[in-house]
GROMACS .gro file of C-alpha atoms in nm:
model
  483
    1MET     CA    1   1.146  -3.334   1.802
    2ILE     CA    2   0.857  -3.344   1.552
    3THR     CA    3   0.753  -2.993   1.655
    4LYS     CA    4   1.105  -2.863   1.591
    5ILE     CA    5   1.110  -3.024   1.247
    6LYS     CA    6   0.775  -2.868   1.157
    7LYS     CA    7   0.891  -2.526   1.278
    8LEU     CA    8   1.212  -2.556   1.078
    9TRP     CA    9   1.013  -2.651   0.769
   10LEU     CA   10   0.797  -2.341   0.810
   11TRP     CA   11   1.092  -2.103   0.828
   12GLU     CA   12   1.267  -2.274   0.537
   13LEU     CA   13   0.951  -2.229   0.330
   14LEU     CA   14   0.925  -1.864   0.432
   15PHE     CA   15   1.291  -1.807   0.346
   16ILE     CA   16   1.245  -1.963  -0.001
   17LEU     CA   17   0.930  -1.756  -0.055
   18THR     CA   18   1.125  -1.442   0.039
   19LEU     CA   19   1.394  -1.525  -0.220
   20ILE     CA   20   1.124  -1.573  -0.484
   21ARG     CA   21   0.972  -1.238  -0.392
   22ILE     CA   22   1.309  -1.066  -0.421
   23ALA     CA   23   1.355  -1.219  -0.768
   24VAL     CA   24   1.007  -1.107  -0.879
   25ALA     CA   25   1.068  -0.758  -0.737
   26HIS     CA   26   1.383  -0.740  -0.948
   27VAL     CA   27   1.223  -0.860  -1.274
   28MET     CA   28   0.885  -0.687  -1.257
   29PRO     CA   29   0.866  -0.331  -1.400
   30LEU     CA   30   0.764  -0.046  -1.171
   31SER     CA   31   0.400   0.054  -1.161
   32PRO     CA   32   0.317   0.425  -1.206
   33ASP     CA   33   0.241   0.466  -0.836
   34GLU     CA   34   0.570   0.304  -0.735
   35ALA     CA   35   0.761   0.536  -0.967
   36TYR     CA   36   0.569   0.827  -0.815
   37TYR     CA   37   0.671   0.724  -0.463
   38TRP     CA   38   1.028   0.682  -0.587
   39LEU     CA   39   1.016   1.049  -0.690
   40TRP     CA   40   0.921   1.133  -0.333
   41SER     CA   41   1.238   0.965  -0.213
   42LYS     CA   42   1.446   1.196  -0.431
   43GLN     CA   43   1.349   1.483  -0.204
   44LEU     CA   44   1.241   1.371   0.141
   45SER     CA   45   0.975   1.567   0.323
   46TYR     CA   46   0.769   1.541   0.642
   47SER     CA   47   0.468   1.444   0.432
   48TYR     CA   48   0.335   1.453   0.078
   49TYR     CA   49   0.022   1.543  -0.115
   50ASP     CA   50  -0.117   1.189  -0.110
   51HIS     CA   51   0.029   1.009   0.192
   52PRO     CA   52   0.265   1.034   0.490
   53PRO     CA   53   0.640   0.990   0.423
   54MET     CA   54   0.726   0.634   0.536
   55VAL     CA   55   0.711   0.482   0.186
   56ALA     CA   56   0.961   0.744   0.063
   57LEU     CA   57   1.196   0.662   0.352
   58TRP     CA   58   1.178   0.290   0.273
   59ILE     CA   59   1.249   0.352  -0.096
   60LYS     CA   60   1.539   0.581  -0.008
   61LEU     CA   61   1.696   0.309   0.206
   62GLY     CA   62   1.620   0.039  -0.049
   63CYS     CA   63   1.781   0.234  -0.335
   64TRP     CA   64   2.082   0.308  -0.114
   65LEU     CA   65   2.125  -0.066  -0.068
   66GLY     CA   66   2.004  -0.192  -0.408
   67GLY     CA   67   2.078   0.097  -0.644
   68HIS     CA   68   1.862   0.265  -0.908
   69SER     CA   69   1.651  -0.037  -1.004
   70SER     CA   70   1.313  -0.195  -0.952
   71LEU     CA   71   1.468  -0.412  -0.683
   72GLY     CA   72   1.615  -0.109  -0.509
   73VAL     CA   73   1.274   0.057  -0.491
   74ARG     CA   74   1.108  -0.261  -0.358
   75LEU     CA   75   1.390  -0.418  -0.158
   76LEU     CA   76   1.236  -0.363   0.186
   77GLY     CA   77   0.905  -0.517   0.077
   78PRO     CA   78   1.007  -0.887   0.081
   79ILE     CA   79   1.223  -0.828   0.390
   80ALA     CA   80   0.934  -0.662   0.576
   81ALA     CA   81   0.700  -0.950   0.483
   82PHE     CA   82   0.953  -1.198   0.625
   83PHE     CA   83   0.994  -1.023   0.959
   84GLY     CA   84   0.625  -0.933   0.974
   85SER     CA   85   0.550  -1.306   0.945
   86ILE     CA   86   0.778  -1.375   1.241
   87LEU     CA   87   0.591  -1.116   1.447
   88LEU     CA   88   0.261  -1.272   1.341
   89TYR     CA   89   0.385  -1.615   1.451
   90PHE     CA   90   0.447  -1.495   1.806
   91SER     CA   91   0.125  -1.291   1.802
   92ALA     CA   92  -0.069  -1.611   1.733
   93LYS     CA   93   0.084  -1.768   2.043
   94ASP     CA   94  -0.014  -1.472   2.259
   95PHE     CA   95  -0.370  -1.439   2.124
   96ASN     CA   96  -0.437  -1.813   2.138
   97PRO     CA   97  -0.734  -1.867   2.373
   98SER     CA   98  -0.574  -2.184   2.516
   99TYR     CA   99  -0.231  -2.334   2.551
  100SER     CA  100  -0.318  -2.639   2.343
  101GLY     CA  101  -0.207  -2.632   1.980
  102ARG     CA  102  -0.025  -2.301   2.014
  103ILE     CA  103   0.256  -2.392   1.776
  104SER     CA  104   0.023  -2.542   1.516
  105ALA     CA  105  -0.198  -2.231   1.521
  106ALA     CA  106   0.107  -2.004   1.498
  107ASN     CA  107   0.235  -2.201   1.197
  108ASN     CA  108  -0.104  -2.179   1.029
  109SER     CA  109  -0.129  -1.805   1.083
  110VAL     CA  110   0.202  -1.753   0.900
  111LEU     CA  111   0.098  -1.985   0.618
  112ILE     CA  112  -0.241  -1.817   0.576
  113PHE     CA  113  -0.088  -1.470   0.583
  114ASN     CA  114   0.172  -1.555   0.319
  115ALA     CA  115  -0.067  -1.745   0.094
  116THR     CA  116  -0.302  -1.450   0.036
  117LEU     CA  117  -0.264  -1.266  -0.291
  118ALA     CA  118  -0.282  -0.937  -0.099
  119ILE     CA  119   0.040  -1.013   0.088
  120ASN     CA  120   0.216  -1.179  -0.205
  121ALA     CA  121   0.141  -0.880  -0.428
  122GLY     CA  122   0.214  -0.627  -0.155
  123SER     CA  123   0.552  -0.780  -0.073
  124VAL     CA  124   0.685  -0.736  -0.430
  125THR     CA  125   0.558  -0.380  -0.472
  126MET     CA  126   0.636  -0.066  -0.275
  127THR     CA  127   0.335   0.141  -0.175
  128PRO     CA  128   0.226   0.296   0.157
  129ASP     CA  129   0.054  -0.035   0.234
  130THR     CA  130   0.392  -0.213   0.245
  131PRO     CA  131   0.529  -0.043   0.559
  132LEU     CA  132   0.174  -0.019   0.700
  133LEU     CA  133   0.140  -0.399   0.694
  134PHE     CA  134   0.472  -0.447   0.873
  135PHE     CA  135   0.397  -0.195   1.146
  136THR     CA  136   0.047  -0.342   1.184
  137CYS     CA  137   0.209  -0.679   1.254
  138PHE     CA  138   0.443  -0.507   1.498
  139SER     CA  139   0.153  -0.335   1.676
  140LEU     CA  140  -0.043  -0.660   1.692
  141TRP     CA  141   0.253  -0.840   1.846
  142SER     CA  142   0.308  -0.557   2.098
  143CYS     CA  143  -0.057  -0.570   2.207
  144GLY     CA  144  -0.040  -0.945   2.256
  145ARG     CA  145   0.281  -0.921   2.454
  146LEU     CA  146   0.132  -0.655   2.681
  147LEU     CA  147  -0.172  -0.868   2.763
  148VAL     CA  148   0.035  -1.178   2.833
  149THR     CA  149   0.330  -1.029   3.023
  150LYS     CA  150   0.180  -0.708   3.174
  151ARG     CA  151   0.524  -0.551   3.134
  152PRO     CA  152   0.527  -0.168   3.098
  153PHE     CA  153   0.796  -0.197   2.831
  154TYR     CA  154   0.533  -0.301   2.577
  155TYR     CA  155   0.334   0.020   2.621
  156GLY     CA  156   0.624   0.199   2.454
  157LEU     CA  157   0.631  -0.055   2.171
  158ILE     CA  158   0.257  -0.013   2.115
  159GLY     CA  159   0.306   0.364   2.091
  160LEU     CA  160   0.595   0.310   1.852
  161GLY     CA  161   0.398   0.071   1.633
  162PHE     CA  162   0.090   0.294   1.619
  163GLY     CA  163   0.300   0.603   1.546
  164LEU     CA  164   0.498   0.444   1.264
  165SER     CA  165   0.178   0.296   1.122
  166LEU     CA  166   0.028   0.645   1.104
  167VAL     CA  167   0.343   0.777   0.938
  168SER     CA  168   0.293   0.501   0.679
  169LYS     CA  169  -0.074   0.552   0.591
  170TYR     CA  170  -0.370   0.733   0.744
  171THR     CA  171  -0.586   0.419   0.755
  172ALA     CA  172  -0.377   0.315   1.057
  173ILE     CA  173  -0.608   0.540   1.256
  174LEU     CA  174  -0.872   0.265   1.226
  175PHE     CA  175  -0.646   0.018   1.408
  176ILE     CA  176  -0.579   0.276   1.679
  177LEU     CA  177  -0.951   0.351   1.705
  178ALA     CA  178  -1.019  -0.020   1.761
  179PHE     CA  179  -0.761  -0.034   2.040
  180CYS     CA  180  -0.912   0.276   2.204
  181LEU     CA  181  -1.258   0.120   2.185
  182TRP     CA  182  -1.123  -0.192   2.356
  183CYS     CA  183  -0.993   0.027   2.637
  184LEU     CA  184  -1.347   0.155   2.690
  185VAL     CA  185  -1.561  -0.158   2.653
  186ASP     CA  186  -1.341  -0.433   2.801
  187LYS     CA  187  -1.270  -0.480   3.170
  188GLU     CA  188  -0.897  -0.531   3.114
  189GLY     CA  189  -0.896  -0.234   2.878
  190ARG     CA  190  -1.046  -0.006   3.141
  191ILE     CA  191  -0.775  -0.118   3.382
  192GLN     CA  192  -0.516  -0.015   3.122
  193LEU     CA  193  -0.676   0.330   3.097
  194LYS     CA  194  -0.580   0.395   3.460
  195LYS     CA  195  -0.211   0.333   3.393
  196ILE     CA  196   0.020   0.623   3.312
  197PRO     CA  197   0.239   0.424   3.069
  198LEU     CA  198  -0.060   0.380   2.836
  199TRP     CA  199  -0.108   0.757   2.817
  200GLY     CA  200   0.264   0.792   2.764
  201ALA     CA  201   0.234   0.551   2.470
  202GLY     CA  202  -0.043   0.770   2.327
  203ALA     CA  203   0.176   1.078   2.363
  204PHE     CA  204   0.460   0.892   2.190
  205THR     CA  205   0.230   0.807   1.898
  206CYS     CA  206   0.127   1.172   1.867
  207LEU     CA  207   0.491   1.283   1.880
  208LEU     CA  208   0.587   1.049   1.595
  209PHE     CA  209   0.295   1.173   1.387
  210SER     CA  210   0.346   1.544   1.464
  211PRO     CA  211   0.576   1.618   1.164
  212VAL     CA  212   0.297   1.504   0.932
  213VAL     CA  213   0.057   1.741   1.108
  214TRP     CA  214   0.313   2.023   1.086
  215TRP     CA  215   0.356   1.968   0.710
  216ASN     CA  216  -0.019   1.970   0.651
  217ALA     CA  217  -0.059   2.287   0.857
  218HIS     CA  218   0.189   2.458   0.621
  219HIS     CA  219   0.029   2.315   0.303
  220GLN     CA  220  -0.341   2.402   0.343
  221TRP     CA  221  -0.410   2.064   0.513
  222VAL     CA  222  -0.415   1.921   0.163
  223SER     CA  223  -0.320   1.564   0.252
  224PHE     CA  224  -0.575   1.538   0.532
  225ALA     CA  225  -0.842   1.691   0.309
  226LYS     CA  226  -0.765   1.457   0.021
  227GLN     CA  227  -0.789   1.141   0.230
  228GLY     CA  228  -1.041   1.252   0.490
  229GLY     CA  229  -1.274   1.399   0.229
  230ARG     CA  230  -1.367   1.046   0.122
  231THR     CA  231  -1.556   0.971   0.443
  232GLY     CA  232  -1.921   1.019   0.528
  233GLU     CA  233  -2.065   1.001   0.176
  234TRP     CA  234  -2.400   0.837   0.106
  235ASN     CA  235  -2.502   0.706  -0.236
  236PRO     CA  236  -2.790   0.455  -0.199
  237HIS     CA  237  -2.828   0.411  -0.576
  238ARG     CA  238  -2.482   0.258  -0.609
  239ALA     CA  239  -2.436   0.117  -0.258
  240PHE     CA  240  -2.510  -0.241  -0.370
  241GLN     CA  241  -2.256  -0.211  -0.653
  242PHE     CA  242  -1.987  -0.073  -0.421
  243LEU     CA  243  -2.052  -0.340  -0.158
  244ALA     CA  244  -2.041  -0.614  -0.421
  245GLU     CA  245  -1.710  -0.478  -0.550
  246LEU     CA  246  -1.575  -0.468  -0.194
  247ILE     CA  247  -1.663  -0.833  -0.133
  248ALA     CA  248  -1.541  -0.947  -0.475
  249GLY     CA  249  -1.212  -0.763  -0.432
  250GLN     CA  250  -1.139  -0.930  -0.100
  251PHE     CA  251  -1.255  -1.267  -0.232
  252GLY     CA  252  -0.980  -1.234  -0.491
  253LEU     CA  253  -0.710  -1.076  -0.275
  254ALA     CA  254  -0.756  -1.320   0.012
  255THR     CA  255  -0.808  -1.604  -0.244
  256PRO     CA  256  -1.139  -1.796  -0.226
  257LEU     CA  257  -1.085  -2.062   0.040
  258LEU     CA  258  -0.891  -1.832   0.272
  259PHE     CA  259  -1.162  -1.568   0.235
  260ILE     CA  260  -1.417  -1.823   0.353
  261GLY     CA  261  -1.179  -1.909   0.637
  262PHE     CA  262  -1.171  -1.541   0.735
  263VAL     CA  263  -1.551  -1.529   0.746
  264VAL     CA  264  -1.584  -1.855   0.941
  265GLY     CA  265  -1.316  -1.741   1.184
  266ALA     CA  266  -1.483  -1.404   1.241
  267VAL     CA  267  -1.818  -1.569   1.315
  268LYS     CA  268  -1.663  -1.819   1.558
  269LEU     CA  269  -1.456  -1.548   1.724
  270GLY     CA  270  -1.770  -1.337   1.768
  271GLN     CA  271  -1.946  -1.630   1.934
  272TYR     CA  272  -1.645  -1.690   2.160
  273VAL     CA  273  -1.633  -1.324   2.261
  274PHE     CA  274  -2.005  -1.322   2.340
  275LYS     CA  275  -1.967  -1.636   2.550
  276THR     CA  276  -1.644  -1.569   2.742
  277ARG     CA  277  -1.570  -1.194   2.727
  278ASP     CA  278  -1.202  -1.295   2.711
  279SER     CA  279  -0.993  -0.975   2.688
  280LYS     CA  280  -0.752  -1.104   2.424
  281ALA     CA  281  -1.039  -1.229   2.208
  282VAL     CA  282  -1.228  -0.900   2.247
  283LEU     CA  283  -0.921  -0.702   2.139
  284LEU     CA  284  -0.855  -0.924   1.837
  285PHE     CA  285  -1.221  -0.906   1.738
  286LEU     CA  286  -1.225  -0.525   1.757
  287LEU     CA  287  -0.893  -0.486   1.571
  288ALA     CA  288  -1.046  -0.675   1.279
  289MET     CA  289  -1.409  -0.567   1.288
  290VAL     CA  290  -1.388  -0.193   1.362
  291PRO     CA  291  -1.188  -0.114   1.044
  292LEU     CA  292  -1.406  -0.357   0.846
  293VAL     CA  293  -1.730  -0.189   0.958
  294ILE     CA  294  -1.591   0.153   0.866
  295PHE     CA  295  -1.490   0.031   0.522
  296ILE     CA  296  -1.838  -0.117   0.472
  297GLN     CA  297  -1.992   0.214   0.578
  298HIS     CA  298  -1.770   0.393   0.327
  299ALA     CA  299  -1.883   0.154   0.052
  300LEU     CA  300  -2.240   0.280   0.101
  301GLY     CA  301  -2.137   0.608  -0.057
  302ASP     CA  302  -1.824   0.550  -0.265
  303ARG     CA  303  -1.598   0.284  -0.408
  304VAL     CA  304  -1.351   0.120  -0.167
  305GLN     CA  305  -1.025   0.027  -0.334
  306ALA     CA  306  -0.936  -0.336  -0.265
  307ASN     CA  307  -0.589  -0.254  -0.126
  308TRP     CA  308  -0.734  -0.025   0.141
  309LEU     CA  309  -0.829  -0.331   0.344
  310GLY     CA  310  -0.469  -0.449   0.364
  311ILE     CA  311  -0.455  -0.345   0.730
  312LEU     CA  312  -0.708  -0.622   0.806
  313TYR     CA  313  -0.495  -0.912   0.684
  314PRO     CA  314  -0.270  -0.956   0.991
  315PRO     CA  315  -0.560  -0.980   1.241
  316PHE     CA  316  -0.771  -1.191   1.004
  317ALA     CA  317  -0.482  -1.432   0.949
  318LEU     CA  318  -0.477  -1.485   1.325
  319ILE     CA  319  -0.855  -1.522   1.339
  320ALA     CA  320  -0.859  -1.778   1.057
  321ALA     CA  321  -0.579  -1.981   1.221
  322LEU     CA  322  -0.707  -1.962   1.580
  323TYR     CA  323  -1.083  -1.981   1.527
  324GLY     CA  324  -1.171  -2.051   1.162
  325GLN     CA  325  -0.954  -2.352   1.082
  326TYR     CA  326  -1.141  -2.394   0.753
  327LYS     CA  327  -0.958  -2.604   0.490
  328ILE     CA  328  -0.628  -2.438   0.579
  329ARG     CA  329  -0.406  -2.670   0.374
  330SER     CA  330  -0.625  -2.646   0.064
  331GLY     CA  331  -0.664  -2.272   0.108
  332VAL     CA  332  -0.290  -2.215   0.144
  333ALA     CA  333  -0.214  -2.434  -0.159
  334LEU     CA  334  -0.474  -2.254  -0.375
  335GLY     CA  335  -0.351  -1.913  -0.257
  336LEU     CA  336   0.009  -1.990  -0.346
  337ILE     CA  337  -0.093  -2.124  -0.690
  338ILE     CA  338  -0.295  -1.809  -0.765
  339SER     CA  339  -0.009  -1.590  -0.642
  340ALA     CA  340   0.242  -1.781  -0.858
  341PHE     CA  341   0.019  -1.720  -1.163
  342VAL     CA  342   0.002  -1.347  -1.086
  343TYR     CA  343   0.380  -1.332  -1.035
  344ALA     CA  344   0.442  -1.500  -1.370
  345GLN     CA  345   0.191  -1.280  -1.552
  346ALA     CA  346   0.319  -0.957  -1.397
  347SER     CA  347   0.684  -1.041  -1.467
  348TRP     CA  348   0.673  -1.207  -1.808
  349GLY     CA  349   0.316  -1.192  -1.942
  350VAL     CA  350   0.304  -1.568  -1.993
  351PHE     CA  351  -0.062  -1.558  -2.099
  352PRO     CA  352  -0.160  -1.324  -2.388
  353LEU     CA  353  -0.456  -1.157  -2.220
  354PRO     CA  354  -0.592  -0.825  -2.352
  355ALA     CA  355  -0.539  -0.518  -2.137
  356LYS     CA  356  -0.909  -0.505  -2.051
  357PHE     CA  357  -0.875  -0.826  -1.849
  358ASP     CA  358  -0.512  -0.799  -1.736
  359VAL     CA  359  -0.439  -0.538  -1.472
  360THR     CA  360  -0.071  -0.638  -1.469
  361LEU     CA  361  -0.046  -0.547  -1.838
  362ARG     CA  362  -0.214  -0.210  -1.788
  363GLN     CA  363  -0.006  -0.118  -1.485
  364LEU     CA  364   0.333  -0.277  -1.556
  365GLY     CA  365   0.362  -0.368  -1.921
  366GLY     CA  366   0.641  -0.228  -2.137
  367TRP     CA  367   0.738   0.089  -1.949
  368GLN     CA  368   1.111   0.072  -2.016
  369GLU     CA  369   1.063  -0.006  -2.387
  370PHE     CA  370   0.807   0.274  -2.415
  371ALA     CA  371   1.045   0.522  -2.251
  372GLU     CA  372   1.322   0.424  -2.492
  373GLN     CA  373   1.084   0.455  -2.789
  374LEU     CA  374   0.981   0.804  -2.678
  375ASN     CA  375   1.344   0.898  -2.617
  376ASN     CA  376   1.423   0.808  -2.980
  377ARG     CA  377   1.127   1.012  -3.114
  378VAL     CA  378   1.208   1.334  -2.928
  379PRO     CA  379   1.549   1.501  -2.964
  380THR     CA  380   1.755   1.463  -2.646
  381SER     CA  381   1.800   1.839  -2.615
  382ASP     CA  382   1.424   1.901  -2.602
  383VAL     CA  383   1.201   1.894  -2.297
  384LEU     CA  384   0.939   1.626  -2.232
  385MET     CA  385   0.623   1.757  -2.066
  386VAL     CA  386   0.374   1.527  -1.893
  387GLU     CA  387   0.038   1.598  -1.728
  388GLU     CA  388  -0.032   1.257  -1.566
  389TYR     CA  389   0.170   1.206  -1.247
  390GLY     CA  390   0.217   0.832  -1.302
  391LEU     CA  391   0.340   0.870  -1.658
  392ALA     CA  392   0.572   1.154  -1.557
  393SER     CA  393   0.717   0.940  -1.278
  394GLU     CA  394   0.773   0.637  -1.504
  395LEU     CA  395   0.957   0.850  -1.762
  396ARG     CA  396   1.169   1.011  -1.489
  397PHE     CA  397   1.269   0.665  -1.360
  398TYR     CA  398   1.350   0.510  -1.698
  399LEU     CA  399   1.495   0.825  -1.860
  400PRO     CA  400   1.712   0.968  -1.580
  401GLN     CA  401   1.925   1.180  -1.817
  402ARG     CA  402   1.640   1.369  -1.983
  403THR     CA  403   1.476   1.694  -1.879
  404ILE     CA  404   1.119   1.604  -1.782
  405VAL     CA  405   0.868   1.865  -1.672
  406ALA     CA  406   0.551   1.764  -1.486
  407ILE     CA  407   0.233   1.970  -1.517
  408ASP     CA  408  -0.039   1.907  -1.260
  409HIS     CA  409  -0.190   2.082  -0.958
  410ARG     CA  410  -0.042   1.828  -0.714
  411TRP     CA  411   0.315   1.934  -0.790
  412ARG     CA  412   0.261   2.274  -0.625
  413TYR     CA  413   0.276   2.093  -0.288
  414PHE     CA  414   0.621   1.946  -0.354
  415GLU     CA  415   0.953   2.116  -0.297
  416TYR     CA  416   1.076   2.047  -0.648
  417PRO     CA  417   1.213   2.353  -0.834
  418LYS     CA  418   0.958   2.535  -1.046
  419SER     CA  419   1.037   2.517  -1.416
  420VAL     CA  420   1.098   2.822  -1.636
  421ILE     CA  421   1.070   2.619  -1.961
  422HIS     CA  422   0.780   2.715  -2.188
  423ARG     CA  423   0.806   2.489  -2.492
  424GLY     CA  424   0.876   2.126  -2.565
  425TYR     CA  425   0.699   1.799  -2.640
  426LEU     CA  426   0.389   1.682  -2.453
  427ILE     CA  427   0.312   1.311  -2.413
  428ARG     CA  428  -0.034   1.213  -2.285
  429SER     CA  429  -0.247   0.901  -2.264
  430GLN     CA  430  -0.532   0.864  -2.510
  431LYS     CA  431  -0.748   0.748  -2.219
  432ARG     CA  432  -0.805   1.116  -2.150
  433LYS     CA  433  -1.026   1.142  -2.461
  434ASP     CA  434  -0.954   1.514  -2.495
  435SER     CA  435  -0.698   1.756  -2.633
  436PRO     CA  436  -0.453   1.974  -2.437
  437THR     CA  437  -0.642   2.266  -2.283
  438PRO     CA  438  -0.595   2.619  -2.424
  439GLN     CA  439  -0.592   2.747  -2.065
  440ARG     CA  440  -0.262   2.566  -2.014
  441PHE     CA  441  -0.107   2.566  -2.364
  442SER     CA  442  -0.089   2.865  -2.600
  443SER     CA  443  -0.028   2.626  -2.890
  444PHE     CA  444  -0.013   2.251  -2.949
  445ALA     CA  445   0.043   2.049  -3.267
  446PRO     CA  446  -0.021   1.673  -3.278
  447LEU     CA  447   0.273   1.471  -3.407
  448ASN     CA  448   0.273   1.095  -3.350
  449THR     CA  449   0.094   0.812  -3.176
  450LEU     CA  450   0.298   0.572  -2.962
  451GLN     CA  451   0.201   0.240  -2.807
  452ARG     CA  452   0.325   0.085  -2.488
  453LYS     CA  453   0.347  -0.293  -2.529
  454ARG     CA  454   0.445  -0.608  -2.347
  455LYS     CA  455   0.543  -0.851  -2.621
  456ASP     CA  456   0.258  -0.803  -2.873
  457GLN     CA  457  -0.004  -0.697  -2.620
  458VAL     CA  458  -0.091  -0.327  -2.620
  459ALA     CA  459  -0.088  -0.185  -2.265
  460GLY     CA  460  -0.160   0.177  -2.355
  461THR     CA  461  -0.171   0.429  -2.641
  462TYR     CA  462  -0.027   0.782  -2.619
  463SER     CA  463  -0.031   1.099  -2.826
  464LEU     CA  464   0.276   1.318  -2.880
  465TYR     CA  465   0.238   1.694  -2.928
  466LYS     CA  466   0.470   1.984  -2.983
  467VAL     CA  467   0.350   2.249  -2.737
  468MET     CA  468   0.408   2.592  -2.590
  469LEU     CA  469   0.292   2.667  -2.234
  470GLN     CA  470   0.088   2.969  -2.141
  471ASN     CA  471   0.314   3.228  -1.979
  472ASP     CA  472   0.100   3.291  -1.673
  473LYS     CA  473   0.141   3.255  -1.299
  474GLN     CA  474  -0.109   2.969  -1.258
  475THR     CA  475   0.065   2.751  -1.518
  476GLN     CA  476   0.405   2.821  -1.365
  477THR     CA  477   0.273   2.716  -1.022
  478GLU     CA  478   0.167   2.374  -1.157
  479THR     CA  479   0.489   2.309  -1.352
  480VAL     CA  480   0.803   2.158  -1.202
  481ARG     CA  481   1.121   2.005  -1.335
  482LEU     CA  482   1.137   1.655  -1.191
  483PRO     CA  483   1.454   1.571  -0.999
   0.00000   0.00000   0.00000
């Protein structure tokens, strides 16, 4: 009876947290990247310049259900976090090394997962990491079910989870690589290699990913080159800086006590694997450590963005709950408090921090008011031209009735109609520290300076120009009218 009460309390808490996330997703302005992905959803494709298409599909469905709004764009985020937590709960039961304390460990894994800032921030924003996290949870659950039940049905689910993860973000390949390594180094894994359903699951994964390959083959492999070109670099002079940034970023995104719990859990899991060679423990260890080692290797040559490690949070939540067990209650409480502060700051700017120290102000502050201010400065009949993809996307979202033309090399890989407009008004961020280039504009005249603000805090400063585009083929290739 007590166990049932505790389980009910967990799901009630998760349900309340989901409602809070939906409310925050509704109130919080779109970030430039979210608005950019929303533009993708206006014209669906097999892939895009930056990422595979899953985020565009999720936004399309969310806007169909929730309308043209911040909530519509992000609607599937809180829902995916809720169902991903359920999958993680059952994964913890399957990966538990013993039958004692299975429910307690499963509860803790859900609490740890949902208390991290990474998951709380990711569940109220819509980026490629949002579907990736859900399908990672799905893949983790499928792997656990296969090892416990031995049922061939779960081979298909593993192939489905891996394939949809890859269609979400290319970093999913690291999770797949870890599973393949387990098949080679573990006794149970080598047994799986002899079974036809496993190879069928691999073929299913490749089939799901094939449209992304087809798109890249017809677009100079640009998406693969953009993401894959970041690997293999070596920069010993800045390696310590990049590694320190990597650790500091995860210390913040996991929140301090939970980060320590992740480390303690990984060490104890490693010791357990060395001692027992248990197949489930070996698989969980590899699913967490193989991607982590690759990210650390990447940090020896270039900066690793903190959100790239999002794929690690499902397996590390299990590791912390099953093996770490380090100050879980305190860690969860601190994580939720930090996340509540970030929610409040991102939504309402409750603390007047300067933009230098407030990433929520820089990314989210005052976009709708800025768009309306710009709309009042430029006659409605004139064209707005924008070079930065994020700024162009924000203006397209908040000014749906205006003609907005985007100018950047990335737009040549989209199926948006090429623009035949040659004059209008250019808006650009003063962060660029330069003037419009003569190679792109035959003339430009500075007009006004505009500020984007949240309350009285300046989030960004922009220059407005009256411009005329060069009438040449290269400029026309990089110029599209946004849908």
